[in-house]
Short mmCIF file of C-alpha atoms and ligand atoms in Angstrom, two decimals:
data_model
loop_
_atom_site.label_atom_id
_atom_site.label_comp_id
_atom_site.label_asym_id
_atom_site.label_seq_id
_atom_site.Cartn_x
_atom_site.Cartn_y
_atom_site.Cartn_z
CA MET A 460 0.00 0.00 0.00
CA THR A 461 1.41 3.44 -0.90
CA PHE A 462 1.82 6.23 1.63
CA THR A 463 -0.81 8.40 -0.13
CA ARG A 464 -3.35 5.53 0.01
CA ARG A 465 -2.68 4.97 3.69
CA LEU A 466 -3.11 8.70 4.28
CA ALA A 467 -6.38 8.80 2.33
CA ILE A 468 -7.76 5.87 4.30
CA GLY A 469 -6.56 7.46 7.56
CA VAL A 470 -8.23 10.76 6.73
CA SER A 471 -11.52 9.17 5.71
CA LEU A 472 -11.48 6.99 8.83
CA ALA A 473 -10.88 10.07 11.00
CA ALA A 474 -13.67 11.90 9.18
CA SER A 475 -16.14 9.10 9.83
CA LEU A 476 -15.08 8.83 13.47
CA ILE A 477 -15.84 12.49 14.11
CA GLY A 478 -19.22 12.09 12.48
CA THR A 479 -18.69 13.92 9.21
CA THR A 480 -19.28 12.27 5.83
CA ALA A 481 -16.35 10.02 4.91
CA MET A 482 -14.18 11.42 2.08
CA ALA A 483 -14.45 9.65 -1.27
CA GLN A 484 -11.42 7.41 -1.60
CA ASP A 485 -8.88 7.79 -4.41
CA PRO A 486 -9.15 5.03 -7.01
CA VAL A 487 -6.74 2.12 -6.79
CA ARG A 488 -4.38 2.67 -9.73
CA ILE A 489 -2.95 -0.48 -11.29
CA ALA A 490 -0.36 -0.20 -14.07
CA LEU A 491 -0.41 -3.13 -16.49
CA VAL A 492 2.97 -3.00 -18.22
CA ALA A 493 3.35 -4.81 -21.56
CA LYS A 494 6.61 -6.01 -23.13
CA SER A 495 5.78 -3.45 -25.83
CA LEU A 496 2.76 -1.55 -27.08
CA GLY A 497 1.00 -2.53 -30.29
CA ASN A 498 1.01 -6.28 -29.50
CA GLY A 499 -2.49 -7.84 -29.73
CA PHE A 500 -1.72 -10.31 -26.95
CA PHE A 501 -1.18 -7.51 -24.42
CA GLU A 502 -4.14 -5.55 -25.76
CA ALA A 503 -6.36 -8.58 -25.08
CA ALA A 504 -4.90 -8.84 -21.56
CA ALA A 505 -5.63 -5.14 -21.00
CA ARG A 506 -9.28 -5.77 -21.93
CA GLY A 507 -9.40 -8.40 -19.19
CA ALA A 508 -7.80 -6.02 -16.69
CA GLU A 509 -10.44 -3.37 -17.53
CA GLU A 510 -13.14 -5.95 -16.93
CA ALA A 511 -11.67 -6.70 -13.48
CA ALA A 512 -11.48 -2.97 -12.67
CA ALA A 513 -15.16 -2.50 -13.60
CA GLU A 514 -16.11 -5.39 -11.32
CA LEU A 515 -13.97 -4.14 -8.44
CA GLY A 516 -15.10 -0.51 -8.71
CA ASN A 517 -13.00 2.55 -7.82
CA THR A 518 -10.08 1.02 -9.74
CA GLU A 519 -8.14 2.49 -12.65
CA ILE A 520 -6.03 0.48 -15.10
CA ILE A 521 -3.07 2.28 -16.62
CA TYR A 522 -2.15 0.13 -19.65
CA THR A 523 1.36 1.07 -20.70
CA GLY A 524 4.70 -0.20 -22.02
CA PRO A 525 7.66 0.80 -24.15
CA THR A 526 7.49 1.13 -27.94
CA ASP A 527 9.96 -1.71 -28.42
CA THR A 528 10.68 -4.87 -26.43
CA THR A 529 13.66 -3.64 -24.40
CA ALA A 530 14.45 -3.64 -20.69
CA GLU A 531 15.66 -0.02 -21.01
CA GLY A 532 12.26 1.03 -22.33
CA GLN A 533 10.51 -0.75 -19.45
CA ILE A 534 12.83 0.87 -16.86
CA GLU A 535 11.77 4.31 -18.15
CA VAL A 536 8.12 3.27 -17.87
CA ILE A 537 8.65 1.97 -14.30
CA ASN A 538 10.37 5.21 -13.22
CA SER A 539 7.50 7.24 -14.60
CA LEU A 540 4.96 5.04 -12.78
CA ILE A 541 6.90 5.52 -9.53
CA ALA A 542 6.73 9.30 -10.08
CA GLN A 543 2.95 8.99 -10.65
CA ARG A 544 2.68 7.07 -7.35
CA VAL A 545 0.55 4.28 -8.76
CA ASP A 546 -0.64 1.66 -6.27
CA ALA A 547 0.51 -1.40 -8.22
CA ILE A 548 2.77 -2.33 -11.13
CA ALA A 549 2.05 -5.63 -12.93
CA ILE A 550 4.75 -6.22 -15.51
CA SER A 551 5.51 -8.73 -18.29
CA ALA A 552 9.29 -8.51 -18.29
CA ASN A 553 11.65 -8.10 -21.22
CA ASP A 554 14.51 -9.24 -18.97
CA PRO A 555 14.39 -11.11 -15.64
CA ASP A 556 17.30 -9.24 -14.02
CA ALA A 557 17.71 -5.81 -15.63
CA LEU A 558 14.40 -4.54 -14.22
CA VAL A 559 15.10 -5.58 -10.62
CA PRO A 560 16.67 -2.31 -9.30
CA ALA A 561 13.83 -0.16 -10.72
CA LEU A 562 11.16 -2.53 -9.39
CA GLN A 563 12.87 -2.68 -5.97
CA LYS A 564 12.75 1.12 -5.89
CA ALA A 565 9.00 0.90 -6.59
CA MET A 566 8.48 -1.61 -3.76
CA GLN A 567 10.52 0.58 -1.37
CA ARG A 568 8.03 3.38 -2.15
CA GLY A 569 5.15 1.10 -1.07
CA ILE A 570 4.04 0.17 -4.59
CA THR A 571 2.83 -3.43 -5.04
CA VAL A 572 4.93 -5.14 -7.75
CA ILE A 573 4.01 -8.37 -9.48
CA SER A 574 5.10 -9.97 -12.74
CA TRP A 575 2.81 -11.82 -15.10
CA ASP A 576 3.28 -13.61 -18.45
CA SER A 577 7.07 -13.07 -18.51
CA GLY A 578 8.63 -13.18 -15.04
CA VAL A 579 11.03 -11.02 -13.07
CA ALA A 580 13.67 -12.52 -10.72
CA ALA A 581 12.17 -13.22 -7.28
CA GLU A 582 13.92 -10.25 -5.59
CA GLY A 583 12.25 -7.83 -8.03
CA ARG A 584 8.61 -8.73 -7.40
CA GLU A 585 6.15 -9.94 -4.75
CA MET A 586 4.73 -12.74 -6.89
CA HIS A 587 4.54 -14.03 -10.48
CA LEU A 588 1.48 -15.20 -12.39
CA ALA A 589 2.26 -17.66 -15.21
CA PRO A 590 -0.38 -18.36 -17.85
CA SER A 591 0.15 -22.12 -17.56
CA SER A 592 2.78 -24.60 -16.36
CA ASP A 593 6.12 -23.88 -18.09
CA GLU A 594 6.72 -27.61 -18.51
CA LEU A 595 3.38 -28.09 -20.21
CA ILE A 596 3.97 -25.18 -22.61
CA GLY A 597 7.42 -26.56 -23.52
CA LYS A 598 5.93 -30.00 -24.21
CA THR A 599 3.03 -28.48 -26.16
CA ILE A 600 5.11 -26.48 -28.64
CA ILE A 601 7.20 -29.45 -29.77
CA LYS A 602 4.18 -31.78 -29.83
CA LEU A 603 2.34 -29.34 -32.13
CA ALA A 604 5.19 -29.65 -34.64
CA ALA A 605 5.73 -33.40 -34.12
CA ASP A 606 2.05 -34.25 -34.64
CA HIS A 607 2.45 -33.21 -38.28
CA LEU A 608 5.83 -34.91 -38.78
CA PRO A 609 5.11 -38.66 -38.48
CA ASP A 610 8.43 -39.50 -40.15
CA GLY A 611 10.42 -36.89 -38.21
CA GLY A 612 12.15 -33.89 -39.71
CA LYS A 613 13.95 -30.59 -39.12
CA VAL A 614 12.44 -27.81 -37.04
CA ALA A 615 13.67 -24.34 -36.07
CA VAL A 616 12.58 -22.03 -33.28
CA LEU A 617 11.72 -18.38 -33.94
CA SER A 618 11.52 -16.73 -30.51
CA ALA A 619 10.87 -13.22 -29.17
CA THR A 620 13.91 -11.45 -27.60
CA SER A 621 16.93 -13.40 -26.38
CA THR A 622 16.33 -12.11 -22.81
CA SER A 623 12.62 -12.82 -22.64
CA THR A 624 11.97 -14.86 -19.47
CA ASN A 625 8.90 -16.72 -20.66
CA GLN A 626 10.12 -17.80 -24.11
CA ASN A 627 13.55 -18.82 -22.74
CA THR A 628 11.89 -20.96 -20.07
CA TRP A 629 9.51 -22.59 -22.56
CA ILE A 630 12.34 -23.35 -25.02
CA ALA A 631 14.40 -24.86 -22.18
CA GLU A 632 11.41 -27.05 -21.22
CA MET A 633 11.00 -28.08 -24.85
CA ASN A 634 14.67 -29.05 -25.09
CA LYS A 635 14.29 -31.27 -22.00
CA VAL A 636 11.80 -33.52 -23.83
CA MET A 637 13.57 -33.70 -27.22
CA GLY A 638 14.72 -37.22 -26.27
CA ASP A 639 11.09 -38.29 -26.80
CA TYR A 640 11.42 -37.23 -30.46
CA PRO A 641 14.54 -39.00 -31.80
CA ASN A 642 13.59 -38.28 -35.44
CA ILE A 643 13.19 -34.55 -34.94
CA GLU A 644 16.18 -32.25 -35.07
CA VAL A 645 16.13 -28.63 -33.87
CA VAL A 646 18.44 -26.99 -36.41
CA ALA A 647 18.37 -23.36 -35.18
CA THR A 648 16.94 -20.90 -32.67
CA VAL A 649 16.61 -17.29 -33.82
CA TYR A 650 15.09 -14.12 -32.33
CA GLY A 651 12.59 -11.77 -33.97
CA ASP A 652 12.30 -9.54 -30.85
CA ASP A 653 8.47 -9.55 -31.08
CA LEU A 654 8.83 -7.14 -34.02
CA ALA A 655 6.84 -8.14 -37.11
CA ASP A 656 9.49 -7.11 -39.66
CA LYS A 657 12.48 -8.61 -37.83
CA SER A 658 10.53 -11.85 -37.20
CA TYR A 659 9.61 -12.01 -40.90
CA ARG A 660 13.25 -11.61 -41.96
CA GLU A 661 14.43 -14.20 -39.43
CA ALA A 662 11.85 -16.68 -40.78
CA GLN A 663 13.05 -16.01 -44.35
CA GLY A 664 16.63 -16.55 -43.15
CA LEU A 665 15.71 -19.91 -41.60
CA MET A 666 14.22 -21.13 -44.88
CA GLN A 667 17.28 -19.95 -46.84
CA SER A 668 19.81 -21.53 -44.47
CA HIS A 669 17.80 -24.76 -44.13
CA PRO A 670 16.12 -25.54 -47.48
CA ASP A 671 14.85 -28.84 -46.06
CA LEU A 672 13.21 -27.26 -43.03
CA ASP A 673 9.88 -28.89 -42.08
CA ALA A 674 8.52 -26.63 -39.35
CA ILE A 675 9.02 -23.30 -37.61
CA ILE A 676 8.02 -23.22 -33.94
CA ALA A 677 7.33 -19.63 -32.85
CA PRO A 678 6.37 -19.47 -29.15
CA THR A 679 5.36 -15.82 -29.60
CA SER A 680 2.14 -14.36 -30.96
CA VAL A 681 4.09 -11.80 -33.02
CA GLY A 682 6.64 -14.25 -34.41
CA ILE A 683 4.11 -16.89 -35.42
CA VAL A 684 2.09 -14.50 -37.61
CA ALA A 685 5.23 -13.11 -39.26
CA ALA A 686 6.61 -16.61 -39.89
CA ALA A 687 3.32 -17.75 -41.46
CA GLN A 688 3.45 -14.73 -43.78
CA ALA A 689 7.07 -15.45 -44.73
CA VAL A 690 6.21 -19.09 -45.51
CA ALA A 691 3.22 -18.05 -47.64
CA ASP A 692 5.26 -15.38 -49.50
CA ALA A 693 8.07 -17.88 -50.19
CA GLY A 694 5.58 -20.36 -51.69
CA MET A 695 6.46 -22.87 -48.97
CA ILE A 696 2.94 -23.71 -47.76
CA GLY A 697 2.72 -27.49 -47.45
CA LYS A 698 6.51 -27.74 -47.00
CA VAL A 699 7.12 -25.65 -43.87
CA ASN A 700 4.45 -25.83 -41.15
CA VAL A 701 4.36 -22.83 -38.82
CA THR A 702 3.26 -23.52 -35.26
CA GLY A 703 3.76 -22.34 -31.68
CA LEU A 704 1.74 -19.82 -29.68
CA GLY A 705 -0.59 -17.31 -31.33
CA LEU A 706 -3.94 -15.57 -31.16
CA PRO A 707 -6.86 -17.09 -33.12
CA SER A 708 -7.81 -13.57 -34.29
CA GLU A 709 -4.35 -13.04 -35.81
CA MET A 710 -3.80 -16.61 -37.07
CA ALA A 711 -7.12 -17.29 -38.80
CA GLY A 712 -5.66 -16.39 -42.22
CA ALA A 713 -2.65 -18.68 -41.71
CA ILE A 714 -4.89 -21.61 -40.73
CA ASP A 715 -7.05 -20.90 -43.73
CA SER A 716 -4.10 -20.77 -46.16
CA GLY A 717 -2.49 -23.89 -44.66
CA ALA A 718 0.69 -22.01 -43.63
CA SER A 719 -0.15 -23.22 -40.11
CA GLN A 720 -1.79 -26.57 -39.37
CA SER A 721 -2.38 -25.73 -35.71
CA PHE A 722 -1.11 -23.63 -32.83
CA ALA A 723 -1.94 -23.13 -29.15
CA ILE A 724 -2.57 -20.39 -26.58
CA TRP A 725 -4.31 -19.74 -23.26
CA ASN A 726 -6.94 -17.04 -22.87
CA PRO A 727 -5.09 -13.68 -22.66
CA VAL A 728 -8.25 -11.85 -21.51
CA ASP A 729 -8.52 -14.15 -18.48
CA LEU A 730 -4.78 -13.68 -17.82
CA GLY A 731 -5.12 -9.87 -17.73
CA TYR A 732 -8.27 -10.12 -15.62
CA THR A 733 -6.58 -12.39 -13.06
CA THR A 734 -3.47 -10.20 -12.98
CA ALA A 735 -5.54 -7.11 -12.16
CA MET A 736 -7.51 -8.98 -9.48
CA ILE A 737 -4.28 -10.10 -7.77
CA ALA A 738 -2.64 -6.66 -8.05
CA HIS A 739 -5.74 -5.08 -6.47
CA ALA A 740 -5.86 -7.60 -3.62
CA LEU A 741 -2.18 -7.04 -2.78
CA ALA A 742 -2.30 -3.24 -3.15
CA THR A 743 -5.29 -2.88 -0.83
CA ASP A 744 -3.92 -5.39 1.70
CA GLY A 745 -6.72 -7.81 0.85
CA ALA A 746 -4.02 -10.48 0.48
CA THR A 747 -0.32 -10.99 1.20
CA ALA A 748 2.08 -12.59 -1.26
CA GLU A 749 3.67 -15.49 0.63
CA PRO A 750 4.16 -19.21 -0.06
CA GLY A 751 0.87 -21.08 0.38
CA ALA A 752 -1.29 -17.92 0.21
CA THR A 753 -4.57 -18.25 -1.69
CA ILE A 754 -5.67 -15.07 -3.46
CA GLY A 755 -9.23 -14.67 -4.75
CA THR A 756 -9.47 -13.80 -8.45
CA GLY A 757 -13.13 -13.01 -9.10
CA ARG A 758 -14.78 -15.06 -11.84
CA MET A 759 -11.53 -17.03 -12.28
CA GLY A 760 -11.70 -18.47 -8.75
CA SER A 761 -8.40 -18.21 -6.89
CA VAL A 762 -4.67 -18.86 -7.20
CA THR A 763 -2.37 -20.42 -4.61
CA LEU A 764 1.26 -19.37 -4.44
CA ASP A 765 4.06 -21.98 -4.45
CA ASP A 766 7.35 -21.66 -2.55
CA THR A 767 8.68 -19.20 -5.14
CA ASN A 768 5.54 -17.04 -4.78
CA SER A 769 4.44 -18.10 -8.26
CA ALA A 770 1.14 -19.41 -9.51
CA ALA A 771 0.14 -20.91 -12.87
CA MET A 772 -3.23 -20.70 -14.59
CA SER A 773 -4.86 -23.11 -17.02
CA GLU A 774 -3.71 -25.38 -19.86
CA PRO A 775 -3.01 -24.05 -23.34
CA PHE A 776 -5.71 -24.84 -25.90
CA THR A 777 -5.02 -25.96 -29.48
CA TYR A 778 -6.58 -24.22 -32.49
CA ASP A 779 -6.86 -25.59 -36.01
CA LYS A 780 -9.29 -25.61 -38.96
CA SER A 781 -11.95 -27.29 -36.82
CA ASN A 782 -12.37 -24.50 -34.24
CA ILE A 783 -10.63 -21.30 -35.44
CA GLU A 784 -13.86 -19.73 -36.73
CA GLU A 785 -15.45 -19.99 -33.30
CA PHE A 786 -12.58 -18.27 -31.47
CA LYS A 787 -11.21 -15.70 -33.93
CA SER A 788 -13.60 -12.98 -32.80
CA ILE A 789 -12.88 -13.51 -29.07
CA PHE A 790 -9.11 -12.87 -28.85
C1 RAM B 1426 3.94 -12.55 -27.38
C2 RAM B 1426 4.72 -12.15 -26.15
C3 RAM B 1426 4.12 -12.73 -24.89
C4 RAM B 1426 3.80 -14.21 -25.05
C5 RAM B 1426 2.93 -14.42 -26.25
C6 RAM B 1426 2.61 -15.87 -26.47
O1 RAM B 1426 2.79 -11.76 -27.47
O2 RAM B 1426 6.05 -12.56 -26.31
O3 RAM B 1426 5.01 -12.54 -23.82
O4 RAM B 1426 3.20 -14.73 -23.90
O5 RAM B 1426 3.59 -13.92 -27.39
#
């Protein structure tokens, strides 16, 4: 809880004790910080956070982020949020370590700090909300590719930035289970930085360096769309299958064209909603982030923190020709 919030509550309590009308309380201000602006995944999460704020009442969501996916950009955003004395910062990190000093400064000022989607090192946040189990996501992304390669083949990974906590963890989890796929070889891992043009060029580069490539796994909603476009433009539909994590709204064309057979994702609206619910509970002292704590999350139920003060939500869901139409207008 910030000093100004404590003061406001103190003043309104004093006012009610002496019999005057209690002062209207300042809204709880929650900053939802994206890896970068202009990414549909974070925009969907922000819609969920707004929904939570409307349910909670007297709550304001400040949806913000840098223009590109850098830690430096996020540090500037954090410093500005500290100056604005927000009540909570919920951040999807571009780097697990580089943000820690700025986030520690925020916590020292009484601001609640949590990470979501892409985590911050434990000393830089009170808790982390993961969309799903890291292990399950790692297993899912390779299985999506393998399901369409019955005789094995060559796959490459097109990731976001090289410092992105979530993608690095998922790729590490994928690599742990590669022994289950002896006929599949991972020939390269490249980084498109969650920028459409860089991701497109990296996908083109993969096809040029590996003419016999069978699949591109892009565990990023920006990379997967760009890779599908690159495959279509290169006339490689039917030869290179693009899969990974994406939004049905952004991938419908790729499923339709056959550039992607299938891909997966969790519900980003629910993720943003849950993040805002948790940030509100911690900022208003409705909950404390500690191992074993259960925090209520409105229509999503509750989350329970493990010994690293982390919690994971639901399982990723797979989209293909059979169900894309139904989901493409939702997120
Ligand atoms: C991109 C971002 C985000 C990730 C999704 C799947 O939008 O990298 O962090 O969770 O893809």
